[in-house]
Coordinates of C-alpha atoms in Angstrom, one line a residue:
M12 CA 69.5 136.6 106.3
T13 CA 72.8 136.7 108.0
E14 CA 75.4 133.9 106.5
H15 CA 77.3 132.6 109.4
R16 CA 80.4 130.8 108.6
T17 CA 82.9 128.7 110.8
R18 CA 86.3 130.3 111.3
S19 CA 87.5 128.3 108.2
Q20 CA 84.9 130.3 106.1
I21 CA 82.7 127.0 105.8
P22 CA 79.0 128.0 105.4
I23 CA 76.9 127.1 108.5
K24 CA 73.2 126.3 107.5
P25 CA 70.7 126.7 109.8
L26 CA 69.5 123.2 109.6
Y27 CA 71.0 119.9 108.7
D28 CA 69.1 117.2 107.7
P29 CA 69.3 113.9 105.5
D30 CA 70.0 115.6 102.3
D31 CA 73.3 116.9 103.6
L32 CA 74.5 113.0 103.4
K33 CA 73.2 112.0 100.4
G34 CA 75.8 109.7 98.6
F35 CA 77.5 109.6 102.2
D36 CA 79.5 106.0 102.3
F37 CA 79.1 105.3 106.0
D38 CA 81.0 102.1 105.8
K39 CA 84.2 103.6 104.0
K40 CA 84.2 106.9 106.0
L41 CA 83.2 105.8 109.2
G42 CA 83.4 102.1 109.9
I43 CA 83.7 101.6 113.7
P44 CA 85.8 103.2 116.3
G45 CA 89.6 101.2 116.1
S46 CA 89.1 100.6 112.3
Y47 CA 90.4 102.2 108.9
P48 CA 90.1 105.3 108.3
Y49 CA 89.8 106.3 112.0
T50 CA 87.4 108.6 111.7
R51 CA 85.6 107.5 114.7
G52 CA 88.7 107.4 116.9
I53 CA 91.7 104.7 117.1
R54 CA 90.5 102.6 119.7
P55 CA 87.6 100.2 119.8
V56 CA 84.5 101.0 121.5
G57 CA 84.5 100.5 125.2
F58 CA 85.3 102.8 128.3
W59 CA 88.3 105.1 127.4
T60 CA 90.0 108.0 128.7
W61 CA 92.7 110.3 127.9
I62 CA 95.8 111.4 129.4
Q63 CA 95.3 114.5 131.8
R64 CA 97.9 116.8 132.0
E65 CA 98.7 120.8 132.4
L66 CA 101.6 122.5 130.7
S67 CA 104.1 123.3 133.4
G68 CA 107.6 125.3 133.9
E69 CA 108.8 127.9 135.9
G70 CA 112.0 129.4 137.2
D71 CA 114.7 126.8 137.4
A72 CA 114.5 123.2 137.3
K73 CA 114.3 122.5 140.9
K74 CA 111.0 125.0 141.1
S75 CA 109.8 123.4 138.0
N76 CA 110.2 119.6 139.5
K77 CA 108.2 120.8 142.6
Q78 CA 105.2 121.9 139.9
L79 CA 105.2 118.3 138.4
K80 CA 105.2 116.7 142.0
Y81 CA 102.3 118.6 143.0
L82 CA 100.0 118.1 139.7
L83 CA 101.0 114.5 139.9
E84 CA 99.6 114.0 143.2
Q85 CA 96.5 116.1 142.7
G86 CA 95.8 113.1 139.8
Q87 CA 97.6 114.2 136.6
M88 CA 98.7 111.4 134.5
G89 CA 101.9 112.6 132.7
V90 CA 104.2 115.3 132.8
D91 CA 104.6 118.6 130.0
V92 CA 107.1 120.7 130.3
I93 CA 108.0 123.9 128.5
A94 CA 111.0 125.7 128.5
D95 CA 111.6 129.5 128.9
A96 CA 112.2 131.6 125.8
P97 CA 116.1 131.8 125.9
S98 CA 116.3 128.0 126.7
N99 CA 114.1 127.5 123.6
S100 CA 116.3 129.9 121.5
L101 CA 119.1 127.6 122.6
I102 CA 121.1 130.4 124.4
D103 CA 122.3 129.8 127.7
P104 CA 120.8 131.5 131.0
D105 CA 124.2 133.5 131.2
H106 CA 123.8 134.9 127.7
P107 CA 123.7 139.0 128.3
L108 CA 120.4 139.1 126.3
A109 CA 118.8 136.4 128.3
A110 CA 118.8 138.0 131.9
N111 CA 115.4 139.4 131.7
A112 CA 113.8 136.2 130.6
V113 CA 115.5 133.2 132.6
G114 CA 112.6 131.3 133.9
T115 CA 109.8 133.6 133.0
Q116 CA 107.8 131.7 130.4
G117 CA 108.9 128.4 131.4
V118 CA 111.6 126.5 133.2
S119 CA 115.4 127.3 132.4
V120 CA 117.5 124.2 131.2
C121 CA 120.8 124.8 130.4
C122 CA 122.6 121.5 130.9
L123 CA 122.5 117.5 131.9
N124 CA 122.4 118.5 135.5
D125 CA 119.1 120.6 135.1
F126 CA 117.5 117.7 133.3
R127 CA 118.5 115.4 136.3
E128 CA 116.9 118.1 138.7
L129 CA 113.8 118.3 136.5
W130 CA 112.9 114.9 136.5
K131 CA 114.1 114.0 140.0
D132 CA 112.2 111.4 141.7
L133 CA 109.3 111.2 139.0
P134 CA 108.4 107.7 138.2
L135 CA 109.7 107.9 134.6
D136 CA 108.7 103.8 134.2
S137 CA 104.8 104.6 134.9
I138 CA 104.0 108.5 133.4
T139 CA 104.0 110.1 130.2
V140 CA 107.1 112.9 129.7
S141 CA 106.5 115.1 127.4
S142 CA 108.4 118.5 126.6
S143 CA 108.2 121.8 124.3
M144 CA 111.9 121.5 124.6
M145 CA 115.0 121.4 121.9
S146 CA 113.8 117.8 120.5
T147 CA 116.9 116.2 120.0
I148 CA 118.8 117.3 123.1
T149 CA 115.8 116.7 125.2
A150 CA 115.3 113.2 124.0
C151 CA 119.1 112.5 124.4
A152 CA 119.0 113.8 128.0
L153 CA 115.6 111.9 129.1
Y154 CA 117.6 108.6 127.9
L155 CA 120.5 109.5 129.8
V156 CA 118.7 110.2 133.2
A157 CA 116.4 107.6 132.8
R158 CA 119.1 104.8 132.7
E159 CA 121.0 106.7 135.4
N160 CA 118.0 106.2 137.5
G161 CA 117.6 102.6 136.9
F162 CA 114.6 102.9 134.1
S163 CA 115.0 100.9 130.9
A164 CA 114.8 103.3 127.8
E165 CA 112.8 100.8 126.2
N166 CA 109.8 101.7 128.2
L167 CA 109.8 105.3 128.3
R168 CA 106.8 106.8 127.1
G169 CA 106.3 110.4 126.4
S170 CA 106.9 113.1 123.6
V171 CA 109.1 115.7 122.0
I172 CA 107.6 118.2 119.4
Q173 CA 109.0 118.6 115.9
A174 CA 108.5 121.5 113.7
P175 CA 111.8 122.2 111.6
F176 CA 109.9 124.1 109.0
Y177 CA 107.8 126.6 111.0
S178 CA 109.7 126.9 114.5
E179 CA 111.9 129.6 112.6
P180 CA 109.5 132.1 111.3
C181 CA 106.7 131.4 113.9
G182 CA 108.2 130.2 117.1
Y183 CA 111.5 130.8 118.9
S184 CA 114.4 131.6 116.6
T185 CA 117.7 129.6 116.9
H186 CA 119.5 130.5 114.0
F187 CA 119.8 127.0 112.4
P188 CA 119.5 126.7 108.6
F189 CA 116.6 124.8 107.5
D190 CA 118.9 121.4 106.7
L191 CA 120.2 121.4 110.0
R192 CA 116.7 121.8 111.3
V193 CA 115.5 118.9 109.7
R194 CA 118.5 116.6 110.2
L195 CA 118.2 117.4 113.9
T196 CA 114.4 116.4 113.8
S197 CA 115.4 113.2 111.5
D198 CA 118.2 112.2 113.6
C199 CA 116.3 112.3 117.1
I200 CA 113.0 110.3 115.4
E201 CA 115.6 107.6 114.1
F202 CA 117.5 107.2 117.6
C203 CA 114.0 106.9 119.5
T204 CA 113.2 104.4 117.0
K205 CA 116.1 102.3 117.7
E206 CA 116.8 103.0 121.5
M207 CA 113.1 104.2 123.1
P208 CA 110.4 102.5 120.9
K209 CA 107.5 103.4 122.9
F210 CA 108.3 107.2 123.0
H211 CA 106.7 109.7 120.6
S212 CA 109.6 111.4 119.1
F213 CA 107.7 112.5 116.0
V214 CA 104.8 115.0 117.2
E215 CA 103.9 117.1 114.8
D216 CA 102.8 120.4 116.4
T217 CA 100.7 122.2 114.7
Y218 CA 99.5 124.0 118.0
F219 CA 102.2 127.0 118.0
F220 CA 101.8 128.2 114.6
C221 CA 98.1 128.1 114.6
E222 CA 98.1 130.5 117.3
A223 CA 99.7 133.1 114.8
G224 CA 96.1 133.3 113.7
L225 CA 95.6 130.9 111.3
N226 CA 92.1 128.8 110.7
A227 CA 91.7 124.7 111.2
V228 CA 92.1 124.5 107.6
E229 CA 95.1 126.3 107.2
E230 CA 96.3 124.6 110.4
M231 CA 96.2 120.9 109.3
A232 CA 97.4 121.7 105.9
L233 CA 100.8 123.1 107.5
G234 CA 100.9 120.2 109.4
F235 CA 100.6 117.7 106.8
I236 CA 103.1 119.2 104.2
E237 CA 105.6 118.9 107.3
I238 CA 104.6 115.6 108.0
R239 CA 104.9 114.2 104.3
Y240 CA 108.3 116.1 104.0
L241 CA 109.7 114.4 107.2
V242 CA 108.3 110.9 106.4
K243 CA 110.1 111.0 103.4
D244 CA 113.5 112.3 104.7
L245 CA 113.2 109.5 106.8
L246 CA 112.4 106.8 104.1
K247 CA 115.7 108.1 102.2
R248 CA 117.6 106.9 105.5
G249 CA 116.5 103.7 105.1
L250 CA 113.8 103.3 107.7
D251 CA 110.9 101.2 107.3
I252 CA 107.7 103.1 107.2
D253 CA 106.3 100.7 110.1
S254 CA 109.2 101.2 112.2
F255 CA 108.2 104.5 113.0
A256 CA 105.0 105.7 111.8
P257 CA 103.0 103.8 115.0
R258 CA 104.7 106.6 117.1
I259 CA 103.7 109.4 115.2
A260 CA 101.3 112.0 116.9
I261 CA 99.6 115.4 116.0
L262 CA 99.3 118.1 118.7
V263 CA 96.3 120.1 117.5
N264 CA 95.1 123.5 118.5
C265 CA 91.7 124.0 119.8
G266 CA 90.1 127.2 119.5
M267 CA 86.4 128.3 120.3
D268 CA 84.5 126.9 117.3
F269 CA 83.0 124.1 118.8
F270 CA 82.1 121.5 116.1
E271 CA 84.8 122.6 113.5
E272 CA 86.9 121.7 116.2
I273 CA 85.8 118.0 116.6
A274 CA 85.4 117.6 113.2
K275 CA 89.1 118.7 112.4
I276 CA 90.1 116.0 114.6
R277 CA 88.1 113.5 113.0
A278 CA 89.2 114.6 109.7
T279 CA 92.8 114.7 110.4
R280 CA 92.6 111.2 111.3
R281 CA 91.0 109.9 108.4
I282 CA 93.8 112.1 106.1
F283 CA 96.6 110.7 108.2
A284 CA 95.5 107.2 107.8
K285 CA 94.9 107.7 104.0
M286 CA 98.3 109.2 103.8
M287 CA 100.3 106.5 105.5
K288 CA 98.5 103.3 104.4
E289 CA 97.7 104.6 100.5
E290 CA 101.0 107.0 100.0
F291 CA 103.6 105.6 102.0
G292 CA 102.4 101.8 101.7
A293 CA 102.6 101.2 105.8
K294 CA 101.2 97.7 106.3
D295 CA 100.9 97.9 110.3
R296 CA 97.9 99.2 111.3
R297 CA 99.0 101.2 114.0
S298 CA 100.9 103.1 111.6
W299 CA 97.7 104.2 110.1
A300 CA 96.1 105.2 113.2
P301 CA 97.7 108.8 114.8
V302 CA 97.7 109.5 118.3
I303 CA 96.1 113.2 118.2
T304 CA 96.6 115.1 121.5
S305 CA 95.6 119.0 122.0
H306 CA 96.5 122.1 124.1
T307 CA 93.5 124.5 124.3
S308 CA 94.0 128.0 122.7
G309 CA 96.0 130.4 124.6
M310 CA 95.1 133.0 122.1
S311 CA 91.7 132.8 123.0
M312 CA 92.3 133.9 126.2
T313 CA 92.1 137.0 127.2
A314 CA 93.4 139.5 129.9
Q315 CA 89.7 141.2 130.3
Q316 CA 87.4 139.4 132.6
P317 CA 89.8 136.2 133.2
F318 CA 87.2 134.4 134.9
N319 CA 86.0 134.1 131.6
N320 CA 88.6 131.6 130.3
I321 CA 87.6 129.3 132.6
V322 CA 84.5 128.8 130.8
R323 CA 86.5 128.6 127.5
G324 CA 88.9 126.3 128.6
T325 CA 85.8 124.0 129.4
T326 CA 84.4 124.1 126.3
Q327 CA 87.3 123.8 124.4
A328 CA 88.3 120.5 126.3
L329 CA 84.8 119.1 126.0
S330 CA 85.2 119.6 122.2
L331 CA 88.4 117.5 122.3
V332 CA 87.0 114.9 124.5
L333 CA 84.1 114.5 122.2
G334 CA 86.5 114.4 119.1
G335 CA 88.3 111.4 120.9
V336 CA 91.8 112.7 121.5
Q337 CA 94.2 111.1 123.3
A338 CA 95.7 113.7 125.6
V339 CA 94.5 117.0 126.6
E340 CA 96.1 120.2 128.4
I341 CA 94.0 123.2 129.3
S342 CA 95.3 126.6 129.0
A343 CA 95.3 128.3 131.9
F344 CA 92.6 131.1 133.0
D345 CA 95.9 133.3 133.8
E346 CA 97.6 132.7 130.1
A347 CA 97.2 136.3 128.8
F348 CA 99.6 137.3 132.1
R349 CA 102.0 134.4 132.8
T350 CA 102.8 130.8 132.8
P351 CA 100.3 128.9 135.0
S352 CA 99.9 129.8 138.7
P353 CA 99.4 126.8 141.1
E354 CA 95.7 127.9 141.3
S355 CA 95.1 128.0 137.3
H356 CA 96.7 124.5 137.2
L357 CA 94.5 123.0 139.5
V358 CA 91.4 124.6 137.8
G359 CA 92.8 123.3 134.5
L360 CA 93.2 119.7 135.6
R361 CA 90.0 119.5 138.1
T362 CA 88.0 120.8 134.8
Q363 CA 89.2 117.6 133.0
Q364 CA 88.8 115.2 135.8
I365 CA 85.3 116.4 136.4
I366 CA 84.7 116.1 132.3
G367 CA 86.2 112.6 132.6
L368 CA 84.3 111.5 135.8
E369 CA 81.1 113.3 136.1
T370 CA 79.7 113.4 132.7
N371 CA 79.6 110.3 131.2
V372 CA 81.2 111.4 128.0
T373 CA 83.8 108.8 128.1
K374 CA 81.3 106.0 128.0
V375 CA 80.8 106.3 124.1
I376 CA 83.0 106.8 121.7
D377 CA 82.3 109.2 118.8
P378 CA 78.9 110.1 120.1
L379 CA 78.3 112.3 117.2
A380 CA 79.1 110.0 114.7
G381 CA 76.1 110.3 112.3
S382 CA 75.1 113.5 112.8
Y383 CA 73.8 115.4 109.5
Y384 CA 75.8 118.7 110.8
V385 CA 79.2 116.6 112.0
E386 CA 79.7 114.5 109.3
S387 CA 78.9 117.0 106.7
L388 CA 81.4 119.4 108.4
T389 CA 84.2 116.7 108.7
D390 CA 83.9 116.0 104.7
E391 CA 84.2 119.5 103.9
I392 CA 87.2 120.3 106.2
E393 CA 88.8 117.0 104.7
K394 CA 88.2 118.4 101.2
K395 CA 89.8 121.9 102.1
I396 CA 92.7 120.9 103.9
L397 CA 94.0 118.4 100.9
A398 CA 93.0 121.4 98.9
K399 CA 95.0 123.7 100.7
V400 CA 98.0 121.3 101.0
D401 CA 97.8 120.8 97.3
E402 CA 98.0 124.6 96.7
I403 CA 101.0 125.2 98.7
E404 CA 103.1 122.3 97.4
A405 CA 102.1 123.4 93.9
M406 CA 104.3 126.3 94.5
G407 CA 107.4 124.6 95.0
D408 CA 109.1 122.4 97.3
P409 CA 108.3 123.1 100.8
A410 CA 111.9 123.4 101.9
A411 CA 112.4 126.4 99.4
L412 CA 109.1 127.8 100.3
S413 CA 110.4 127.6 104.1
E414 CA 114.0 129.1 103.3
G415 CA 112.6 131.9 101.0
G416 CA 110.5 133.1 103.7
W417 CA 107.1 132.0 102.3
F418 CA 105.8 130.6 105.6
K419 CA 106.8 133.3 107.4
R420 CA 104.7 135.5 105.3
F421 CA 101.8 133.4 105.3
F422 CA 102.1 133.6 109.4
E423 CA 102.0 137.3 109.2
D424 CA 98.9 137.6 106.8
A425 CA 97.2 135.4 109.5
M426 CA 98.0 137.8 112.5
I427 CA 97.1 140.7 110.8
R428 CA 93.8 138.8 109.5
Y429 CA 92.9 137.7 112.8
S430 CA 93.4 141.1 114.5
R431 CA 91.1 142.8 111.8
M432 CA 88.7 140.0 112.6
V433 CA 88.7 140.6 116.3
E434 CA 88.7 144.6 116.0
E435 CA 86.0 144.4 113.5
G436 CA 84.0 141.9 115.8
E437 CA 84.1 139.5 113.1
I438 CA 85.4 137.1 116.0
T439 CA 83.7 137.6 119.1
K440 CA 85.3 137.9 122.4
V441 CA 83.4 138.3 125.5
G442 CA 85.0 140.9 127.1
L443 CA 87.3 142.0 124.7
N444 CA 85.0 143.4 122.1
C445 CA 81.8 142.8 123.4
L446 CA 80.2 142.6 127.2
Q447 CA 82.9 144.8 128.5
I448 CA 83.1 145.9 132.3
P449 CA 84.9 149.1 133.2
P450 CA 88.5 148.2 134.5
E451 CA 87.7 148.9 138.2
E452 CA 85.0 146.2 138.2
D453 CA 87.1 143.9 136.5
R454 CA 88.6 142.1 139.5
L455 CA 87.7 138.6 139.7
L456 CA 90.9 136.5 139.8
K457 CA 93.1 139.2 138.9
D458 CA 95.0 139.0 142.4
I459 CA 96.4 136.0 141.2
T460 CA 96.6 136.7 137.3
E461 CA 98.6 139.9 137.9
Q462 CA 101.4 138.2 140.3
K463 CA 104.5 139.1 138.5
I464 CA 107.1 136.4 137.8
E465 CA 110.7 138.0 138.3
P466 CA 113.5 136.5 136.4
Y467 CA 115.3 133.9 137.8
T468 CA 118.7 135.6 138.3
E469 CA 119.8 133.1 140.9
H470 CA 120.0 130.3 138.2
I471 CA 122.5 132.8 135.8
E472 CA 124.9 132.4 138.7
K473 CA 124.7 128.9 139.4
I474 CA 125.4 128.3 135.8
K475 CA 128.3 131.0 135.6
D476 CA 129.6 128.7 138.5
F477 CA 129.0 125.5 136.5
K478 CA 130.6 126.5 134.0
R479 CA 134.0 127.6 135.8
K480 CA 134.2 124.0 137.8
R481 CA 133.9 122.0 134.6
D482 CA 136.9 119.7 133.1
I483 CA 137.7 122.4 130.0
Q484 CA 140.1 119.9 128.4
K485 CA 137.4 117.2 128.4
L486 CA 134.5 119.9 127.2
R487 CA 136.7 120.9 124.3
S488 CA 137.7 117.7 123.3
V489 CA 133.9 116.7 123.0
L490 CA 132.8 120.0 121.4
Q491 CA 135.4 119.2 118.7
K492 CA 134.1 116.1 118.2
L493 CA 130.7 117.4 117.7
L494 CA 131.7 119.7 115.2
E495 CA 133.2 117.4 113.1
T496 CA 130.2 114.8 113.3
T497 CA 128.4 117.7 112.4
K498 CA 130.1 118.5 109.5
N499 CA 129.5 115.1 108.0
R500 CA 126.2 115.5 107.0
K501 CA 125.4 111.9 107.0
E502 CA 126.3 110.9 110.9
N503 CA 123.5 110.8 113.1
L504 CA 124.2 113.6 115.9
A505 CA 122.1 111.9 119.2
S506 CA 125.4 109.8 120.3
V507 CA 127.7 112.7 120.4
I508 CA 125.0 114.9 121.6
M509 CA 124.7 112.6 124.5
E510 CA 128.7 112.5 125.0
A511 CA 128.6 116.2 125.0
L512 CA 126.0 116.2 127.8
Q513 CA 127.7 113.7 129.7
A514 CA 131.1 116.0 129.3
D515 CA 128.6 119.1 131.0
A516 CA 128.2 121.2 127.6
T517 CA 125.7 123.3 127.7
I518 CA 122.9 123.5 125.1
G519 CA 124.1 126.9 124.2
E520 CA 127.4 125.6 123.5
M521 CA 126.0 122.8 121.4
A522 CA 124.1 124.6 119.4
G523 CA 126.8 127.2 118.6
T524 CA 129.3 124.5 117.6
M525 CA 126.6 122.8 115.4
R526 CA 126.0 126.7 113.9
L527 CA 129.9 126.6 113.3
A528 CA 129.8 123.4 111.5
Y529 CA 127.2 124.8 109.1
G530 CA 129.1 127.9 108.5
H531 CA 127.0 130.1 110.5
P532 CA 128.1 132.2 113.4
Y533 CA 128.6 130.5 116.7
D534 CA 126.4 132.9 118.4
P535 CA 124.1 134.9 115.8
L536 CA 123.6 137.9 118.6
G537 CA 127.5 138.2 118.5
M538 CA 128.2 138.0 122.6
M539 CA 129.3 135.0 123.2
T540 CA 132.5 133.0 122.2
S541 CA 133.1 129.3 121.6
V542 CA 135.2 127.5 123.9
I543 CA 136.8 125.3 120.9

């Protein structure tokens, strides 16, 4: 008989029965929803829903603002924006190597004016404002824009992601040294804890590095290693655990292994609760209960038969809802080709709305609780995540592992392994390695998916003109202050970053100045020079 396994290589039996839960302590491991250890969810029994949104961003801020308004008109509950490759790499649109990528994989954001245009006329006091952009600069910009428009920073809700360990080896390279990346992360969390207390400034993003091919166990193990390290760093600064832990969120990936993803989410809540309560001594019950949000797997989407991606997104979203997450984004059916088209944005949003309004799944919290299979799988995933954490931490200080390139090799091995599993059919992908159809017949939705996005060259010219018209003496003064403040390794950079934004400094200029303060080249690509 063929042995079946989950993506994390946990054996799957053909039948589960009471013997699989022998010795299972229901009171200790489950309890009721809204109670420690939060296996069953962070909210008590009753009707519930989740923040429904779609990831957006294309062209310049003005164009992306129209996208956000359109989705809000269609019932989206919050906004989430991703920046383009140059912005996420902290280089400006006028950088010579940015020309062919400006606005093509997300929105091009460069300065405070861009952020103003991005969030223009949005009800910042009644929606969540999230982003996959440089966390400290984005949080500071949101604070400034909100105050300019009469919104109280204390009431701002939303999030920025933090990934200082893994952004460099498995994301957009900023060429920041490890300690600067960690410092900016902790600066952001400390600033928001004091000034934006409802804002989730500590979002552990396991999504993006899981897209390298990691399985569920590896994904969450790396996530908890980073969470533990950052919590310790924040405690060293003198912050009380209960001042920031209630606003920790985890952005998880969601692949096609339906029950494993549900079990992963339930196990993640349990591990987090125990870590905060037992290891870090948090007293506030909110500190034990993590907000879990998710973006369905872009890697699972195929260029072949893109209509199949609608089914994949629906299946993944349903597993997230059954797992009890607080926010969902569905990867668009044209994910393999481009940033989401208006049509794919709407399909993703309507998918969530149909699940929420037509299926009755929201009427029961954790409906799979007590399932022989789900409880057994949750237990097994919890054990394997903790074992993987111990295994990696036993190799040495995670910071040293990161600086030494260990995580980079880990991701590279995962990508090779995943590709091999797909090529050999160990991972089945309909339309890609089975049930193919001839290319000439594979035309459904291709008229939408194959629409090409051209680089937003007009934004390049706009930024060049913007830079020429600035008060250069004021700019030099504030960048010099940023340089000196960054050299002083103990000062929080948030206030001087806000000064720089208000003086019309660009993200590239601020990033380059901070690199200089740490003894690194202003422009690691050697094509731009500092104004100071």
